[in-house]
PDB file of C-alpha atoms in Angstrom:
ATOM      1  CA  UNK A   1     -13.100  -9.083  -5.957  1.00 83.00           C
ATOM      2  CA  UNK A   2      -9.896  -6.733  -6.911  1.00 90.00           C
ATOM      3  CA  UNK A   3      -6.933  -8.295  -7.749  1.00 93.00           C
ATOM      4  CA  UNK A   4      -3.714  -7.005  -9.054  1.00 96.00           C
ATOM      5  CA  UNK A   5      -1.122  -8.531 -10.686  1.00 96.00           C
ATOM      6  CA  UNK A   6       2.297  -7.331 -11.407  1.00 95.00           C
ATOM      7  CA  UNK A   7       5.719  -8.915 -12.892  1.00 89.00           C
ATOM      8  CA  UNK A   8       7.916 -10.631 -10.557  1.00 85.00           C
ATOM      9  CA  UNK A   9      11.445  -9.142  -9.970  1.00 85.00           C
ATOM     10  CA  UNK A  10      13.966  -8.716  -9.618  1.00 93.00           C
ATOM     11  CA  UNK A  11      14.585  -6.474 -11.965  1.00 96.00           C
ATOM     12  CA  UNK A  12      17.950  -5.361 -13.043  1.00 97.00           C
ATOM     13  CA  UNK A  13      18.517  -3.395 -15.305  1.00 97.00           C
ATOM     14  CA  UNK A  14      22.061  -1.022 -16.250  1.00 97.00           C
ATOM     15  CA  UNK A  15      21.992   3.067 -16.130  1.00 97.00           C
ATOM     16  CA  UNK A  16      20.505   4.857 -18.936  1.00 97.00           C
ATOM     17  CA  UNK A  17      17.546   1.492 -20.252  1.00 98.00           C
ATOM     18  CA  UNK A  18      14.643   1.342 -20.817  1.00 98.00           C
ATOM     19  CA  UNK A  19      12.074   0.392 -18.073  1.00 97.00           C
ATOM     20  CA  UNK A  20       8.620  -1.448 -18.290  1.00 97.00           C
ATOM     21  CA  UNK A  21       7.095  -2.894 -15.039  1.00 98.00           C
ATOM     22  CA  UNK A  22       4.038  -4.800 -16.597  1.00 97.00           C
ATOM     23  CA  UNK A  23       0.782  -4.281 -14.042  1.00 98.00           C
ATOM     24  CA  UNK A  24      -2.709  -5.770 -14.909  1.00 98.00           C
ATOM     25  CA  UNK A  25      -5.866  -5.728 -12.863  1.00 97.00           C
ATOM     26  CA  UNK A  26      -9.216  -7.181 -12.278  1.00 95.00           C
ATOM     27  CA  UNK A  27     -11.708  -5.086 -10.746  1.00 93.00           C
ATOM     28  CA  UNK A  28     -15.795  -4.360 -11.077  1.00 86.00           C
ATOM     29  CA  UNK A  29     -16.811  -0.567 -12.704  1.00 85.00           C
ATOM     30  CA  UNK A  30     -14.302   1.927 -13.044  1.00 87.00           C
ATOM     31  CA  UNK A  31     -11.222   1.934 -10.738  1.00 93.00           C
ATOM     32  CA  UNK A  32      -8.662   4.259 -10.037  1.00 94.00           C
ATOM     33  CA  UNK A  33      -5.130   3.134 -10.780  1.00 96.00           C
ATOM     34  CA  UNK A  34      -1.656   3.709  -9.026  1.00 96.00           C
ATOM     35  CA  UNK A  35       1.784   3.269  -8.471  1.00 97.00           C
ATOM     36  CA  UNK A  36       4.061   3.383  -5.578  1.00 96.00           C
ATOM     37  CA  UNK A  37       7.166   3.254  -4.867  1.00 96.00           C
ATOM     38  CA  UNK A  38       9.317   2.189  -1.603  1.00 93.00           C
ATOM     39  CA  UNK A  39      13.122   3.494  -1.819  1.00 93.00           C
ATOM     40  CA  UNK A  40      15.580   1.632   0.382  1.00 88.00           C
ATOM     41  CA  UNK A  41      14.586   2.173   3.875  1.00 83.00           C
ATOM     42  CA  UNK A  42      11.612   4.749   2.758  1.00 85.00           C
ATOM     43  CA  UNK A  43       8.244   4.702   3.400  1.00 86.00           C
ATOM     44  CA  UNK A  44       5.607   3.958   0.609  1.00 90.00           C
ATOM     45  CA  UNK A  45       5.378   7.253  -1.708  1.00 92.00           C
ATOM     46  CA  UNK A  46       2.865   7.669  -4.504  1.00 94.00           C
ATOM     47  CA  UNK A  47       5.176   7.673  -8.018  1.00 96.00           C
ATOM     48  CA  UNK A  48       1.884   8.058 -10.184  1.00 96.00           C
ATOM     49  CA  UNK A  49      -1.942   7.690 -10.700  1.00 95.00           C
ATOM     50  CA  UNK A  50      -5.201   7.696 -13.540  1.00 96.00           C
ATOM     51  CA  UNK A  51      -8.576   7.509 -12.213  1.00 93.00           C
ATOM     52  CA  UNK A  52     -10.073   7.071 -15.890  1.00 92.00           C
ATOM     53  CA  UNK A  53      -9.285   5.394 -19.068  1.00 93.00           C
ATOM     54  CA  UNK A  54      -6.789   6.380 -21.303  1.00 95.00           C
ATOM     55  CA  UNK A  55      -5.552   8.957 -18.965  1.00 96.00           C
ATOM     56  CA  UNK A  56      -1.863   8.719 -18.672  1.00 97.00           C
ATOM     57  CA  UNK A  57      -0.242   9.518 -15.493  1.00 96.00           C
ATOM     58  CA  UNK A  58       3.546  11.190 -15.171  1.00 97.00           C
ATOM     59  CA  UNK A  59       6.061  11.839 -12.423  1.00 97.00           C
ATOM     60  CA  UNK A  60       9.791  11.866 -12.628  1.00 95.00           C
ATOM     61  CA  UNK A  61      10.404  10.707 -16.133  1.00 97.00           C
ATOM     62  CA  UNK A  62       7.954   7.447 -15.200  1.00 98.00           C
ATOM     63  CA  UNK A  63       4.592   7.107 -17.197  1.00 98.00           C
ATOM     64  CA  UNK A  64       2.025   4.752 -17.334  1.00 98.00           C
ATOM     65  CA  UNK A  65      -1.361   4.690 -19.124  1.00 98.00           C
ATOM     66  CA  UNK A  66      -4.907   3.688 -17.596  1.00 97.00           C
ATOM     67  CA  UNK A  67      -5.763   0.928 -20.882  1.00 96.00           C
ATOM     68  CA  UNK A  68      -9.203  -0.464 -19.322  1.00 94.00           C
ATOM     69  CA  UNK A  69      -9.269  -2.283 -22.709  1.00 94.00           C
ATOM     70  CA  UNK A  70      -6.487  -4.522 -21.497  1.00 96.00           C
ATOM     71  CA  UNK A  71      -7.293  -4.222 -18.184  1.00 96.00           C
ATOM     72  CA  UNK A  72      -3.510  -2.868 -17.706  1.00 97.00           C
ATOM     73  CA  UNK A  73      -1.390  -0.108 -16.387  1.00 98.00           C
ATOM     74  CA  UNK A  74       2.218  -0.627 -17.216  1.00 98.00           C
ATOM     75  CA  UNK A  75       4.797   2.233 -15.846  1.00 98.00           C
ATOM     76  CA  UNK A  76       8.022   2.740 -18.536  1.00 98.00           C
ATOM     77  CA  UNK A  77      10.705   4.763 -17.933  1.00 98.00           C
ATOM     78  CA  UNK A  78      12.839   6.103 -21.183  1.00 97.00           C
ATOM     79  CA  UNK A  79      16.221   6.259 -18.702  1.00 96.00           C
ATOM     80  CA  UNK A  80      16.645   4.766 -15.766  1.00 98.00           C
ATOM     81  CA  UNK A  81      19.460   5.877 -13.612  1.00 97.00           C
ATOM     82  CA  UNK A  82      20.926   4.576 -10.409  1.00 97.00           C
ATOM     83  CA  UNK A  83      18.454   6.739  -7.834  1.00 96.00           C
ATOM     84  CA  UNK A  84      15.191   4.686  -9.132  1.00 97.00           C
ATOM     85  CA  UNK A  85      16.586   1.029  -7.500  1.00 97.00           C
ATOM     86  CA  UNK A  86      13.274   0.784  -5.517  1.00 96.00           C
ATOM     87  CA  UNK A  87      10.523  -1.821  -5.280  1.00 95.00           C
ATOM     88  CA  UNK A  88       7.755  -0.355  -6.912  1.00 97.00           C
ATOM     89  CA  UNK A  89       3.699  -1.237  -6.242  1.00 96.00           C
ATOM     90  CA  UNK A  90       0.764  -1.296  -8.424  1.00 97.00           C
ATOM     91  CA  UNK A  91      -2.212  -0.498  -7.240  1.00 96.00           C
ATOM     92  CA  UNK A  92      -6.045   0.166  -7.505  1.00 95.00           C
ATOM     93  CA  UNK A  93      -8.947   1.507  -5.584  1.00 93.00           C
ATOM     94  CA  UNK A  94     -12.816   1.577  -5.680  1.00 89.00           C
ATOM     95  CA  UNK A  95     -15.699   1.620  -4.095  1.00 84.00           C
ATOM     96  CA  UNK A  96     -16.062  -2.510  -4.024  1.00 79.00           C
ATOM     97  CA  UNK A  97     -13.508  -1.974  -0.686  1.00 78.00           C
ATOM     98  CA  UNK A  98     -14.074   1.018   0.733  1.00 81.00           C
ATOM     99  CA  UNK A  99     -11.618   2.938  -1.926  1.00 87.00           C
ATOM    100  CA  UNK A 100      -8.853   1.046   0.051  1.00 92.00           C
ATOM    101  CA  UNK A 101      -5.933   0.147  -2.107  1.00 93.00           C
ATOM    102  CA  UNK A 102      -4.958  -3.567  -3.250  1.00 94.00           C
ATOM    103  CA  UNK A 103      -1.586  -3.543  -3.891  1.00 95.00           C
ATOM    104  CA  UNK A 104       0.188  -6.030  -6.413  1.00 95.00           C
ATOM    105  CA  UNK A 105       2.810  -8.207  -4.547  1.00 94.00           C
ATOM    106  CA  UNK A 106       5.889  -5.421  -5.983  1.00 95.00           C
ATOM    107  CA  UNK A 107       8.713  -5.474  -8.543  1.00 96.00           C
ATOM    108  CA  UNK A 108      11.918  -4.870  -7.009  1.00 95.00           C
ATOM    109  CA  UNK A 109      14.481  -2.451  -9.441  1.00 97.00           C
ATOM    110  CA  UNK A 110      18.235  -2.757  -8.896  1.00 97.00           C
ATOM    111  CA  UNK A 111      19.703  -0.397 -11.690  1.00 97.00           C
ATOM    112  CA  UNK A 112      23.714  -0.496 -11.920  1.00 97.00           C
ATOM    113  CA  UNK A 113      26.410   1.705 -13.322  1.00 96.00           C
TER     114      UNK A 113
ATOM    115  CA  UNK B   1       2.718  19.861   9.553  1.00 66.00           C
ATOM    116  CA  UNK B   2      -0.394  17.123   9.026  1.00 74.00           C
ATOM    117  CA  UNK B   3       0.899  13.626   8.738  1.00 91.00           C
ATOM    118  CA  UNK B   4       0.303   9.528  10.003  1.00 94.00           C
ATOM    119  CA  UNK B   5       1.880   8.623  13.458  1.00 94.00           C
ATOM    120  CA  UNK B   6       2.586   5.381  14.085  1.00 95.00           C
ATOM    121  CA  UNK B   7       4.396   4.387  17.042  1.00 90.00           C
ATOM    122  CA  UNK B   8       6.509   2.111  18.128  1.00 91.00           C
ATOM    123  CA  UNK B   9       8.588   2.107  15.331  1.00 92.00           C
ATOM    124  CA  UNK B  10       9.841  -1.655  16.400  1.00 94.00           C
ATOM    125  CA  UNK B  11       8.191  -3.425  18.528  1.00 94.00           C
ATOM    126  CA  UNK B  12       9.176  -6.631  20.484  1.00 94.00           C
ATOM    127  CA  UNK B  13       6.640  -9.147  22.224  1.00 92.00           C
ATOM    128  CA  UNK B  14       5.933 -12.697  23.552  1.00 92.00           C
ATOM    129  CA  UNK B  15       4.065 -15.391  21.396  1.00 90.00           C
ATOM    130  CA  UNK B  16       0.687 -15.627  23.096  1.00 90.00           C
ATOM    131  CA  UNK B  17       0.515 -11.824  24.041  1.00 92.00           C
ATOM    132  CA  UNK B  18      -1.534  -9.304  22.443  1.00 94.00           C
ATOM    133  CA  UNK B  19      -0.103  -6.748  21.003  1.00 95.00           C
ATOM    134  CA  UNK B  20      -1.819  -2.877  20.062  1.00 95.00           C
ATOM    135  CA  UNK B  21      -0.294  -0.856  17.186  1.00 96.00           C
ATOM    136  CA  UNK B  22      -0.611   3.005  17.232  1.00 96.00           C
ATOM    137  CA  UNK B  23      -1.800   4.966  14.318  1.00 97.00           C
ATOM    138  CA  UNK B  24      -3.021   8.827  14.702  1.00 97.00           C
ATOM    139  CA  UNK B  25      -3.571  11.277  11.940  1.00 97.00           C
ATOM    140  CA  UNK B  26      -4.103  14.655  12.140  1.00 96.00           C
ATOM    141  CA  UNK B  27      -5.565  15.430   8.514  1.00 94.00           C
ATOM    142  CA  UNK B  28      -8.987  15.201   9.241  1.00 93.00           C
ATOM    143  CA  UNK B  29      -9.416  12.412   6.867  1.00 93.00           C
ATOM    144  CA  UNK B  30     -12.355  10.456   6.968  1.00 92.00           C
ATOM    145  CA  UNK B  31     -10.851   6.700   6.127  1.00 94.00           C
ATOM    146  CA  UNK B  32      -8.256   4.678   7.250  1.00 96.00           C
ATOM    147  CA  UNK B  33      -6.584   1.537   6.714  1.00 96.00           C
ATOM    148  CA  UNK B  34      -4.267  -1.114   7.792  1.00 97.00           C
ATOM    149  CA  UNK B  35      -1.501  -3.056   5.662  1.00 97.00           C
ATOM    150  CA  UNK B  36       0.431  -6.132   6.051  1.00 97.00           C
ATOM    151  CA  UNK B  37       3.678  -6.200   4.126  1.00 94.00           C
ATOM    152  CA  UNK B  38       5.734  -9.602   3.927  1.00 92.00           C
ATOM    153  CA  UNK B  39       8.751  -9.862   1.525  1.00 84.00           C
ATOM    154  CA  UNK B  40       7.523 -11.078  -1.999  1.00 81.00           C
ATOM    155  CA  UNK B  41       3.505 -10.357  -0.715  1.00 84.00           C
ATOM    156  CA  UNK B  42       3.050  -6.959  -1.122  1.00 87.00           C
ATOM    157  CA  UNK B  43       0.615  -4.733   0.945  1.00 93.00           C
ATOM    158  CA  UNK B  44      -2.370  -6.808   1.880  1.00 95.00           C
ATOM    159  CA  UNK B  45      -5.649  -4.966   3.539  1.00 95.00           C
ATOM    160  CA  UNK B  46      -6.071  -5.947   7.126  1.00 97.00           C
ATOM    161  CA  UNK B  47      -8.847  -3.478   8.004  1.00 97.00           C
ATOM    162  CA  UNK B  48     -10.528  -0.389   6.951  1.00 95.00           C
ATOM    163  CA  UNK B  49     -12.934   2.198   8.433  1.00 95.00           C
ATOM    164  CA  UNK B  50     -14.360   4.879   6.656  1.00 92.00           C
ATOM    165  CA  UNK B  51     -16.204   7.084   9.262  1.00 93.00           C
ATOM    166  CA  UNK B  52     -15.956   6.591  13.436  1.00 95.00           C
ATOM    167  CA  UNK B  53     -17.360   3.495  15.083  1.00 96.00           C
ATOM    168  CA  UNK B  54     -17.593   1.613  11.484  1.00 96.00           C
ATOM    169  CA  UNK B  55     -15.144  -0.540  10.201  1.00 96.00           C
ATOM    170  CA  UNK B  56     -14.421  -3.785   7.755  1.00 95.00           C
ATOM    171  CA  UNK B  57     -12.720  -6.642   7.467  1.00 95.00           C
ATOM    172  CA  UNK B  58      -9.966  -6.747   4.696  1.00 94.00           C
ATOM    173  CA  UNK B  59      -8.057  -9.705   3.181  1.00 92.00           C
ATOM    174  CA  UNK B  60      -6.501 -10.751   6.141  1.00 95.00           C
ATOM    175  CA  UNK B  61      -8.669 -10.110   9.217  1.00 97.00           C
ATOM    176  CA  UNK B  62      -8.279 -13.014  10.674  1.00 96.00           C
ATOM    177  CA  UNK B  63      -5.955 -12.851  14.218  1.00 96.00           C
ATOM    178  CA  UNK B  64      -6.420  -8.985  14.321  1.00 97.00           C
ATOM    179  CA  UNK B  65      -8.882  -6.804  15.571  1.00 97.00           C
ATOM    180  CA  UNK B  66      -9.301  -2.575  15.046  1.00 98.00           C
ATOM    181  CA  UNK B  67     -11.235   0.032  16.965  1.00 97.00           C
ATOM    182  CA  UNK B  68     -12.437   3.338  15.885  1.00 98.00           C
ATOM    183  CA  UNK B  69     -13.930   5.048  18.393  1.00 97.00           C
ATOM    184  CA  UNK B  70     -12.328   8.928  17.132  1.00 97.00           C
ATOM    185  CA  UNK B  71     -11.762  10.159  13.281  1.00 96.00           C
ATOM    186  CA  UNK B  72      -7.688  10.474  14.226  1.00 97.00           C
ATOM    187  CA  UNK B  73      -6.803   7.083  15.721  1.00 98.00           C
ATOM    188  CA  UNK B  74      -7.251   3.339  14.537  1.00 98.00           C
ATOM    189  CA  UNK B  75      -5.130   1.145  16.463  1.00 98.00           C
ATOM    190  CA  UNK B  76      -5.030  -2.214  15.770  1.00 97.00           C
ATOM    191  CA  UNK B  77      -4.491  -5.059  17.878  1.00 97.00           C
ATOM    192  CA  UNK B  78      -2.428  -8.002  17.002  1.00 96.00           C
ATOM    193  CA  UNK B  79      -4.068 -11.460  18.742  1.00 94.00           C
ATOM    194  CA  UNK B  80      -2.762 -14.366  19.839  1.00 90.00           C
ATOM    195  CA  UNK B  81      -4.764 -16.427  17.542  1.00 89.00           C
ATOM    196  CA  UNK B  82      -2.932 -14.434  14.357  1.00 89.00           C
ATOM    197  CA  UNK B  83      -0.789 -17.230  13.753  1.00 89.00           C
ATOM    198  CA  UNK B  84       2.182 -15.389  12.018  1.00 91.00           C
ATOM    199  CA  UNK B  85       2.069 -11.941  13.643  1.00 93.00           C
ATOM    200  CA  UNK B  86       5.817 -11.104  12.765  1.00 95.00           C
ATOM    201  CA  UNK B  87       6.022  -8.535   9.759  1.00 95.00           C
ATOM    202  CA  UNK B  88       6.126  -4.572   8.958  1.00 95.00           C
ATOM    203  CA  UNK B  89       2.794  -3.106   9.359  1.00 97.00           C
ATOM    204  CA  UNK B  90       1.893   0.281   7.622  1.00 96.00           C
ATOM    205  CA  UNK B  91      -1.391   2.349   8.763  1.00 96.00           C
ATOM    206  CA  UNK B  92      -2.572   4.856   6.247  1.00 95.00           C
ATOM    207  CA  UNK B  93      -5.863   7.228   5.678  1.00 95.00           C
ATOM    208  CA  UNK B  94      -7.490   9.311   2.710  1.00 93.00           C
ATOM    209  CA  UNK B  95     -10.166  11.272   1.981  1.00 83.00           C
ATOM    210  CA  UNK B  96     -12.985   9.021   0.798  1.00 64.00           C
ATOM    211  CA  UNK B  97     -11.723   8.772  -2.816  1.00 66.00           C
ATOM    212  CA  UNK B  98      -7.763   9.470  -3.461  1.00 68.00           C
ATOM    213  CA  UNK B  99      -5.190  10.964  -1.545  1.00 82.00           C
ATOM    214  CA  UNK B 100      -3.771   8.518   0.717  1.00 91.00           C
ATOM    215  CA  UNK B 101      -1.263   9.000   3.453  1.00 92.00           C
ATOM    216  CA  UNK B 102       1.375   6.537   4.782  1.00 93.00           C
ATOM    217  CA  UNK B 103       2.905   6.472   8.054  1.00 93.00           C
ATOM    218  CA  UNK B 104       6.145   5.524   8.653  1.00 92.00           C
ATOM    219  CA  UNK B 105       5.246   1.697  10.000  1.00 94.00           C
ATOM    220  CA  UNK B 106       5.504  -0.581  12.853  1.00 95.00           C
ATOM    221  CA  UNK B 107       7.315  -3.799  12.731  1.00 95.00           C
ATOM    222  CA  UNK B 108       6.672  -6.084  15.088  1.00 96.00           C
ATOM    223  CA  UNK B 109       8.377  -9.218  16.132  1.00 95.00           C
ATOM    224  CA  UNK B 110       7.047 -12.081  18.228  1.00 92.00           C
ATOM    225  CA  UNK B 111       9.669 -14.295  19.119  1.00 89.00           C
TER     226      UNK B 111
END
């Protein structure tokens, strides 16, 4: 079956580092990849996604790459600032479930001044 | 605007009472699904359906129990015989591939 595995937080990192949240899967054919994020208090909000390999997929300074090779999709960040403290969600999709996503179990992110 | 409702926003019961959770959509999507989230667990697939009156078990079926007898609504019901009902539940739906929506989420508490 899917399964998705991400590092465990927390996280903490100060303003201005550099962020990688490490995220591998296992999954059958070709999945689509994700991440999410929850801010304080927030619903869940897609950050990112790829739905083939090598694609790389971008939102608000955070990147990650679709790397079927390694099975992994890893989101950086060059900067961090205070706003991105969030727990943050890998996830895939495909057709083995319906396209419904398994999530990884989150990485919490406390970034301080 | 199209969106996810799920209502209550907290909810309150008994041990030993069923409980029904809310979700409606209004974005004519075909699929939706229910999510468990526990501190330290992550989201973990309860149910999904993918067209009306058709649905299937997730990860963590067991104690719960889903309907879907029109394409907006999927309400799940929370058993008695789920032996750890208390957590934040989050209903969501997509098109059949990509573009998921999140509601807000329920959290329940049995006490």
């Amino acid at each position: 079956g899917n399964s998705v595995t991400q590092m465990e937080g927390p996280v903490t990192l100060s303003e201005e580092a550099f962020l990688t949240i490490n995220c591998t899967y296992t999954a059958t054919g070709y999945p689509s990849l994700f991440w999410y994020v929850q801010y304080p208090g927030e619903g869940l909000q897609l950050l990112l996604k790829a739905t083939k390999a090598d694609d790389k997929g971008s939102n608000k300074g955070f990147e990650a790459t679709y790397r079927k090779e390694t099975t992994s999709f890893h989101l950086e960040k060059g900067s961090v600032q205070v706003s991105d403290s969030a727990v943050y969600f890998c996830a895939l999709s495909n057709s083995n479930s319906g396209y419904a996503l398994n999530f990884g179990k989150g990485t919490s992110l406390l970034v301080t001044p | 605007d199209g969106g996810i409702t799920q209502s209550p926003k907290y909810l309150f019961r008994k041990e030993g009472q069923n409980v029904t959770l809310s979700c409606e959509q209004n974005l004519n999507h075909d699929a939706m699904y229910w999510y468990r989230q526990d501190p330290g667990q992550g989201l973990r697939l309860i149910y999904y359906s993918q067209i009306v009156n058709d649905f299937q078990k997730g990860d963590i079926a067991e104690g719960y129990s889903v309907s879907r007898e029109k394409k907006e609504s999927f309400p799940l019901t929370v058993t008695s015989a789920q032996k750890n009902p208390t957590a934040f539940y989050l209903c969501a739906s997509s098109l059949t591939v990509g573009g998921y929506t999140f509601g807000s989420g329920t959290r329940l508490t049995v006490v």
